Coordinates of C-alpha atoms and ligand atoms in Angstrom, one line a residue:
M1 CA 36.1 -8.7 -25.6
A2 CA 35.0 -10.8 -28.5
L3 CA 32.1 -8.7 -28.8
F4 CA 34.2 -5.7 -29.9
R5 CA 36.5 -7.5 -32.2
N6 CA 34.3 -6.8 -35.1
R7 CA 31.9 -4.1 -36.4
K8 CA 29.0 -6.4 -36.2
G9 CA 29.5 -7.2 -32.5
L10 CA 29.9 -3.4 -31.7
L11 CA 26.7 -2.7 -33.8
R12 CA 24.8 -5.2 -31.8
L13 CA 25.6 -4.0 -28.7
T14 CA 25.0 -0.4 -29.6
V15 CA 21.3 -1.4 -30.9
V16 CA 20.6 -3.2 -27.5
L17 CA 21.6 -0.1 -25.5
L18 CA 19.9 2.1 -27.6
I19 CA 16.6 0.2 -27.4
L20 CA 17.1 0.5 -23.7
A21 CA 17.6 4.1 -23.8
A22 CA 14.7 4.5 -25.9
F23 CA 12.7 2.7 -23.5
I24 CA 13.9 5.0 -20.5
V25 CA 13.3 8.2 -22.5
A26 CA 10.0 7.2 -23.6
G27 CA 9.1 6.3 -20.0
V28 CA 10.1 10.0 -19.1
I29 CA 8.8 12.1 -21.9
W30 CA 6.4 10.3 -24.0
L31 CA 3.9 8.4 -21.8
P32 CA 2.9 11.4 -20.1
V33 CA 2.4 13.4 -23.2
L34 CA 0.3 10.4 -24.9
G35 CA -1.8 10.1 -21.8
I36 CA -0.7 7.0 -20.9
E37 CA -1.1 7.5 -17.1
Q38 CA -2.1 5.1 -14.3
P39 CA -5.8 6.1 -13.4
Q40 CA -7.1 7.5 -10.0
G41 CA -7.1 4.7 -7.4
S42 CA -4.5 2.6 -9.0
G43 CA -2.1 3.1 -6.3
D44 CA 0.6 5.0 -8.7
W45 CA 2.0 7.4 -6.3
L46 CA 3.4 9.3 -9.4
N47 CA -0.5 10.3 -9.8
P48 CA -1.0 11.7 -6.3
Y49 CA -4.5 12.6 -5.1
S50 CA -3.4 14.6 -1.9
P51 CA -1.2 17.5 -1.2
V52 CA 1.4 15.3 0.7
G53 CA 1.4 12.9 -2.2
Q54 CA 1.9 15.8 -4.6
Q55 CA 5.0 17.0 -2.5
I56 CA 6.5 13.5 -2.5
A57 CA 6.1 13.0 -6.4
T58 CA 7.3 16.5 -7.1
L59 CA 10.5 15.8 -5.2
Y60 CA 10.8 12.4 -7.0
D61 CA 10.6 14.2 -10.4
V62 CA 13.4 16.3 -9.4
V63 CA 15.5 13.4 -8.4
Y64 CA 14.4 11.5 -11.5
Y65 CA 15.2 14.1 -14.1
I66 CA 18.7 14.9 -12.6
A67 CA 19.3 11.0 -12.7
V68 CA 18.0 11.1 -16.2
G69 CA 20.7 13.8 -17.0
V70 CA 23.4 12.1 -15.4
F71 CA 22.7 8.9 -17.2
V72 CA 22.5 10.5 -20.8
I73 CA 25.6 12.1 -20.1
V74 CA 27.7 9.2 -18.6
E75 CA 26.2 6.9 -21.3
G76 CA 27.1 9.3 -24.0
L77 CA 30.7 9.5 -22.8
L78 CA 30.9 5.8 -22.6
F79 CA 29.5 5.5 -26.2
Y80 CA 31.8 8.0 -27.5
A81 CA 34.9 6.3 -25.9
I82 CA 33.5 2.8 -27.1
Y83 CA 33.4 4.3 -30.8
R84 CA 36.1 6.7 -30.8
Y85 CA 38.9 3.8 -29.5
R86 CA 37.3 0.7 -30.9
F87 CA 39.4 -2.1 -32.4
R88 CA 40.4 -1.3 -35.9
P89 CA 42.7 -3.8 -38.0
G90 CA 46.3 -2.6 -38.3
R91 CA 46.1 -1.3 -34.8
E92 CA 46.7 -4.6 -33.0
R93 CA 49.9 -3.3 -31.3
L94 CA 48.8 0.2 -30.7
I95 CA 49.1 1.2 -26.9
V96 CA 47.1 4.3 -26.2
P97 CA 49.0 7.0 -24.0
Q98 CA 49.1 5.9 -20.5
V99 CA 47.9 8.3 -18.1
H100 CA 48.1 8.5 -14.3
G101 CA 46.3 11.0 -12.5
N102 CA 44.5 14.2 -13.5
T103 CA 43.8 16.5 -10.7
T104 CA 41.4 18.6 -12.5
L105 CA 39.3 15.8 -13.7
E106 CA 39.3 14.0 -10.3
I107 CA 38.4 17.2 -8.4
T108 CA 35.5 17.9 -11.0
W109 CA 34.0 14.4 -10.7
T110 CA 34.1 14.3 -7.1
A111 CA 32.7 17.9 -6.7
I112 CA 29.8 17.7 -9.2
P113 CA 28.2 14.5 -7.5
A114 CA 28.8 15.8 -4.2
L115 CA 27.1 19.2 -5.1
I116 CA 24.3 17.2 -6.5
V117 CA 23.6 15.1 -3.5
A118 CA 23.8 18.1 -1.0
G119 CA 21.3 19.9 -3.4
L120 CA 19.1 16.7 -3.1
V121 CA 19.5 16.5 0.8
V122 CA 18.2 20.2 1.1
L123 CA 15.3 19.5 -1.1
T124 CA 14.4 16.4 0.7
F125 CA 14.5 17.8 4.2
N126 CA 12.5 20.8 2.9
T127 CA 9.9 18.4 1.8
M128 CA 9.9 16.4 5.1
T129 CA 9.8 19.7 7.1
D130 CA 6.6 20.7 4.7
I131 CA 5.0 17.4 5.3
H132 CA 5.6 17.3 9.0
D133 CA 4.3 20.8 9.4
G134 CA 1.2 20.3 7.4
P135 CA -0.3 23.0 5.1
G136 CA 0.7 26.3 6.4
N137 CA 0.6 24.9 10.1
G138 CA 3.1 25.0 12.6
P139 CA 3.7 22.4 15.3
T140 CA 1.1 24.4 17.5
S141 CA -1.6 23.3 15.0
L142 CA -1.3 19.8 16.4
N143 CA -5.0 18.4 17.6
P144 CA -4.8 19.2 21.2
A145 CA -6.6 16.0 22.0
H146 CA -4.0 14.0 20.3
R147 CA -0.9 15.8 21.9
D148 CA 0.0 13.2 24.4
Q149 CA 0.0 10.6 21.9
H150 CA 2.2 12.9 19.4
A151 CA 4.8 13.4 22.1
V152 CA 5.3 9.8 22.4
A153 CA 5.2 9.0 18.8
A154 CA 8.6 7.6 17.7
T155 CA 9.9 8.7 14.4
L156 CA 9.0 11.3 11.8
M157 CA 5.4 12.2 12.4
G158 CA 3.0 14.3 11.0
Q159 CA 1.4 17.5 12.8
A160 CA -2.0 17.2 11.3
P161 CA -4.1 20.4 11.5
A162 CA -6.4 20.9 14.2
G163 CA -9.8 18.9 13.8
A164 CA -8.1 16.2 12.2
L165 CA -9.9 12.7 12.3
R166 CA -7.8 9.9 14.1
V167 CA -7.5 6.6 12.7
E168 CA -5.5 3.9 14.0
A169 CA -3.9 1.4 11.6
I170 CA -3.0 -1.9 13.1
G171 CA -0.9 -4.3 11.1
H172 CA -1.4 -8.2 11.5
Q173 CA 0.1 -10.8 9.7
W174 CA -1.5 -10.3 6.9
W175 CA -4.3 -7.9 7.1
W176 CA -5.0 -4.2 8.6
E177 CA -7.3 -3.3 11.2
F178 CA -8.6 0.2 11.4
R179 CA -10.0 1.9 14.3
Y180 CA -11.9 5.4 14.7
P181 CA -11.5 5.7 18.5
E182 CA -13.9 8.9 18.3
L183 CA -16.4 7.3 16.6
G184 CA -16.4 3.8 18.2
I185 CA -15.5 2.0 14.8
T186 CA -13.5 -1.1 14.3
T187 CA -13.3 -2.4 10.8
A188 CA -10.7 -4.2 8.4
T189 CA -9.1 -3.9 5.1
M190 CA -11.4 -0.8 3.9
M191 CA -10.1 2.4 5.6
H192 CA -13.0 5.1 5.0
V193 CA -11.9 8.8 5.2
P194 CA -14.0 12.1 4.4
A195 CA -12.6 14.1 1.7
G196 CA -11.7 17.6 2.9
R197 CA -10.9 16.8 6.4
A198 CA -7.3 16.1 7.7
I199 CA -6.9 12.6 8.7
E200 CA -4.3 11.6 11.5
V201 CA -2.9 8.1 11.2
F202 CA -1.3 6.4 14.1
T203 CA 0.0 2.9 13.4
T204 CA 1.3 0.2 15.3
S205 CA 1.5 -3.6 14.8
K206 CA 0.1 -6.7 16.8
D207 CA 3.2 -9.0 15.4
V208 CA 6.0 -8.1 13.2
I209 CA 7.0 -4.9 11.5
H210 CA 4.8 -3.7 8.9
S211 CA 4.6 -0.7 6.8
W212 CA 1.3 1.6 6.2
W213 CA 1.3 2.9 2.7
V214 CA -1.2 4.7 0.5
P215 CA 0.8 5.5 -2.5
Q216 CA -1.6 8.3 -4.0
M217 CA -2.1 9.9 -0.6
T218 CA 0.9 9.8 1.6
G219 CA 4.4 8.2 2.2
K220 CA 5.2 5.0 4.1
L221 CA 5.0 4.7 7.8
D222 CA 6.6 1.9 9.7
S223 CA 4.0 -0.1 11.8
V224 CA 6.2 -1.5 14.7
P225 CA 4.9 -3.5 17.6
G226 CA 5.0 -1.6 20.9
V227 CA 5.3 1.7 19.1
M228 CA 2.9 4.2 17.9
N229 CA 4.1 6.1 14.8
A230 CA 1.9 8.9 13.3
T231 CA 1.3 10.7 10.1
W232 CA -1.4 12.7 8.4
F233 CA -3.0 13.3 5.2
L234 CA -5.8 15.0 3.6
A235 CA -7.8 13.8 0.7
P236 CA -9.1 16.8 -1.2
A237 CA -12.7 17.1 -2.3
E238 CA -11.8 15.9 -6.1
A239 CA -10.5 12.6 -4.5
A240 CA -14.2 11.7 -3.6
I241 CA -15.3 11.9 -7.3
G242 CA -15.0 9.3 -9.8
Q243 CA -13.1 6.1 -8.7
N244 CA -12.9 7.0 -5.0
I245 CA -11.2 3.9 -3.8
Y246 CA -7.4 4.0 -3.4
H247 CA -5.1 0.9 -3.6
A248 CA -2.8 0.4 -0.6
Q249 CA -0.3 -2.0 0.5
C250 CA 1.8 -2.8 3.3
A251 CA 5.2 -1.8 2.2
E252 CA 7.7 -3.9 4.4
F253 CA 8.2 -7.5 4.0
C254 CA 6.5 -9.2 6.9
G255 CA 6.2 -12.9 5.9
E256 CA 4.9 -15.1 3.1
Q257 CA 1.9 -13.3 2.8
H258 CA 3.3 -9.7 2.7
A259 CA 1.9 -9.2 -1.0
I260 CA -1.6 -10.0 0.1
M261 CA -1.7 -7.5 2.8
Q262 CA -3.2 -5.0 1.1
F263 CA -6.1 -2.5 1.8
R264 CA -8.0 0.3 0.2
V265 CA -8.7 3.8 1.2
Q266 CA -12.2 4.8 0.3
V267 CA -12.4 8.8 0.0
D268 CA -16.2 9.6 0.8
T269 CA -17.9 12.9 0.8
P270 CA -18.7 14.1 4.1
E271 CA -22.1 13.0 4.1
D272 CA -21.3 9.5 2.6
F273 CA -18.6 9.3 5.5
E274 CA -21.4 10.1 8.0
R275 CA -23.7 7.5 6.7
W276 CA -20.9 5.1 6.4
A277 CA -19.9 5.8 10.0
R278 CA -23.6 5.6 11.5
Q279 CA -24.1 2.4 9.9
Q280 CA -20.9 1.0 11.0
V281 CA -21.7 1.4 14.8
Q282 CA -24.8 -0.4 14.5
P283 CA -24.6 -3.9 15.8
A284 CA -25.3 -7.0 13.6
P285 CA -28.9 -7.1 12.4
A286 CA -31.3 -9.7 13.4
I287 CA -31.8 -12.5 11.0
N288 CA -34.6 -14.8 10.1
A289 CA -33.7 -16.8 7.2
E290 CA -33.3 -20.5 8.1
L291 CA -29.9 -21.2 6.3
A292 CA -28.5 -17.9 7.8
T293 CA -29.6 -18.9 11.2
R294 CA -27.9 -22.1 11.1
G295 CA -24.8 -20.2 9.9
Q296 CA -25.2 -18.1 12.9
T297 CA -25.1 -21.0 15.3
L298 CA -22.1 -22.6 13.5
F299 CA -20.1 -19.1 14.0
A300 CA -20.1 -20.2 17.6
T301 CA -19.9 -24.0 17.6
K302 CA -17.2 -24.1 15.0
G303 CA -15.0 -21.6 17.1
C304 CA -15.2 -18.6 14.9
V305 CA -16.2 -16.4 18.2
G306 CA -12.7 -17.2 19.5
C307 CA -11.1 -14.8 16.8
H308 CA -13.5 -12.6 15.3
A309 CA -15.5 -9.7 17.3
L310 CA -19.1 -9.5 16.0
A311 CA -21.2 -6.7 17.7
G312 CA -24.7 -7.9 18.3
Y313 CA -23.9 -11.6 18.2
P314 CA -26.9 -13.1 20.2
A315 CA -26.0 -14.3 23.6
Q316 CA -28.5 -17.2 23.1
A317 CA -26.4 -18.6 20.2
L318 CA -23.4 -18.8 22.6
A319 CA -25.3 -20.4 25.0
E320 CA -26.8 -23.1 22.6
A321 CA -23.0 -23.7 21.7
G322 CA -22.2 -24.4 25.5
L323 CA -20.0 -21.0 25.6
P324 CA -20.2 -18.9 28.6
P325 CA -22.6 -15.9 28.0
T326 CA -20.1 -13.4 29.3
A327 CA -18.2 -14.1 26.3
A328 CA -21.2 -12.9 24.1
D329 CA -22.5 -9.9 22.7
P330 CA -20.3 -8.6 21.0
A331 CA -18.3 -11.9 20.4
P332 CA -14.9 -10.8 22.0
G333 CA -12.5 -12.2 19.4
K334 CA -9.6 -9.9 18.7
I335 CA -7.2 -12.2 16.7
G336 CA -9.1 -11.6 13.4
P337 CA -10.9 -9.0 11.8
D338 CA -14.2 -7.4 13.3
L339 CA -17.0 -9.2 11.2
T340 CA -19.9 -6.9 12.3
H341 CA -20.2 -5.4 9.2
V342 CA -18.0 -7.8 6.9
Y343 CA -20.3 -7.6 3.9
S344 CA -20.1 -3.9 3.8
R345 CA -16.5 -4.3 2.7
P346 CA -15.6 -5.3 -0.9
L347 CA -12.5 -7.3 0.2
I348 CA -11.9 -10.2 2.6
A349 CA -8.7 -11.9 3.6
G350 CA -6.3 -8.9 3.4
G351 CA -7.4 -8.6 -0.2
A352 CA -6.9 -12.1 -1.2
L353 CA -10.7 -12.4 -2.3
S354 CA -13.1 -9.8 -3.3
L355 CA -16.7 -9.6 -2.4
P356 CA -18.4 -7.8 -5.2
L357 CA -20.9 -6.0 -3.2
D358 CA -23.2 -5.7 -6.3
N359 CA -23.0 -9.2 -7.3
A360 CA -24.2 -11.6 -4.7
Q361 CA -23.5 -14.9 -6.5
E362 CA -19.8 -13.8 -6.9
A363 CA -19.6 -12.7 -3.3
R364 CA -21.0 -16.0 -2.2
E365 CA -18.6 -18.0 -4.1
N366 CA -15.9 -15.9 -2.7
M367 CA -16.8 -16.3 1.0
A368 CA -17.5 -19.9 0.5
R369 CA -14.0 -20.5 -1.1
W370 CA -12.4 -18.8 1.9
L371 CA -14.3 -20.9 4.4
R372 CA -13.6 -24.3 2.6
N373 CA -10.0 -23.9 2.5
P374 CA -8.2 -20.8 3.8
Q375 CA -5.0 -22.2 3.2
E376 CA -5.6 -22.7 -0.6
V377 CA -6.4 -19.1 -0.9
K378 CA -3.7 -17.5 1.3
P379 CA -1.2 -20.2 2.3
G380 CA 0.2 -19.5 5.9
N381 CA -2.5 -17.4 7.1
L382 CA -3.5 -17.7 10.6
M383 CA -7.3 -18.9 10.1
A384 CA -5.8 -22.0 8.0
S385 CA -4.4 -23.6 11.2
A386 CA -8.0 -23.8 12.5
I387 CA -10.0 -24.3 9.5
K388 CA -8.5 -27.1 7.6
P389 CA -10.4 -28.6 4.5
G390 CA -13.0 -30.9 6.0
V391 CA -13.4 -29.1 9.2
L392 CA -16.6 -27.6 7.7
T393 CA -18.9 -29.7 5.9
E394 CA -20.0 -28.1 2.3
E395 CA -23.5 -27.6 3.9
Q396 CA -21.9 -25.7 6.9
V397 CA -19.8 -23.7 4.6
Q398 CA -22.9 -22.7 2.8
A399 CA -24.8 -21.9 6.1
L400 CA -21.8 -19.7 7.4
T401 CA -21.6 -18.0 4.0
E402 CA -25.3 -17.2 4.1
Y403 CA -24.9 -15.8 7.8
L404 CA -21.8 -13.7 7.0
L405 CA -23.5 -12.0 4.1
T406 CA -26.4 -10.7 6.0
L407 CA -23.5 -8.6 8.0
R408 CA -23.9 -5.7 5.9
Ligands
CUA1 CU1 2.7 -6.5 6.5 CU2 4.1 -6.7 4.8

């Protein structure tokens, strides 16, 4: 290669590779030392906030440091060879000794990787079993109420400690629905959990394969249509302190808006969780403001009820829209997210837009933007096929926004 024909070329290559190596070494050693870490809630699975997350991160560390060792040794030998046997003037015709076959070497470089891989397999299965069994619990510690579902859960499944709270995570293109069957709650995008109590997660999908993943809490779990997979995690008390909202993401490519199939896990203190759960089972409050009332009517006349459930939606508003009252109260839509308490959630559209709960102005702007033209915000989303630009007049957008922001 021309690169090696002179000292300058070799030097240039060396510098580039050294810089690369320096970045890797810095990443491994220096960033933690300097305190450069991703904060709580960032979704950085290397900084876990749960026992299961900790086990996964520890396993990763072992793999990582072994890989760094292999990298340094292999690259070191490579650099040595490049330097030692580099091109030098006067050696144009020199042919190095030709060797074919070296049994000792070949056995060595087969045996060492095989041993490393075997060791990693043992460590991996150990971790998987630990996670599977729960903290100091055997299979008998399954929540008896859920044993049937566990028996049919297909792949690797968690065996959560008794008394775990059941949460069902249902993947849709492209948002997450969360159901708490024991509490009678259905919500979307925000998954609240109480600190200190094991959470049994059951996941499935309404359409294609998704993957439920909360990096700082636990590993990925495939959401497969027609199948119920299960796992569990426990957010310790300290996870509820400080920035208690954890970034989470669909981890299986599922279509054009896979990236905006996000959700958040909010870890509450047991008291806060109680309060949240009590509020979530309430029907939507009655409204009296004029603009919001108009929005409430539009919710039926513009067909929103066809896709979105809304507990407490007045039957009278449906009647006014000429819809059969049987379809009322709650609005029965099951295609889109349940909107009963949409303004208790800081995100809409699977994380595409935020509704800053402490900033009504921004919330209003974002909600209106979504209603005006969902396709522009999140191309390909299901709502965009019904709500095209112009379907709602600006006045109607404002009225619907006003109404939706009463749904706390
Ligand atoms: Cu759902 Cu990716």
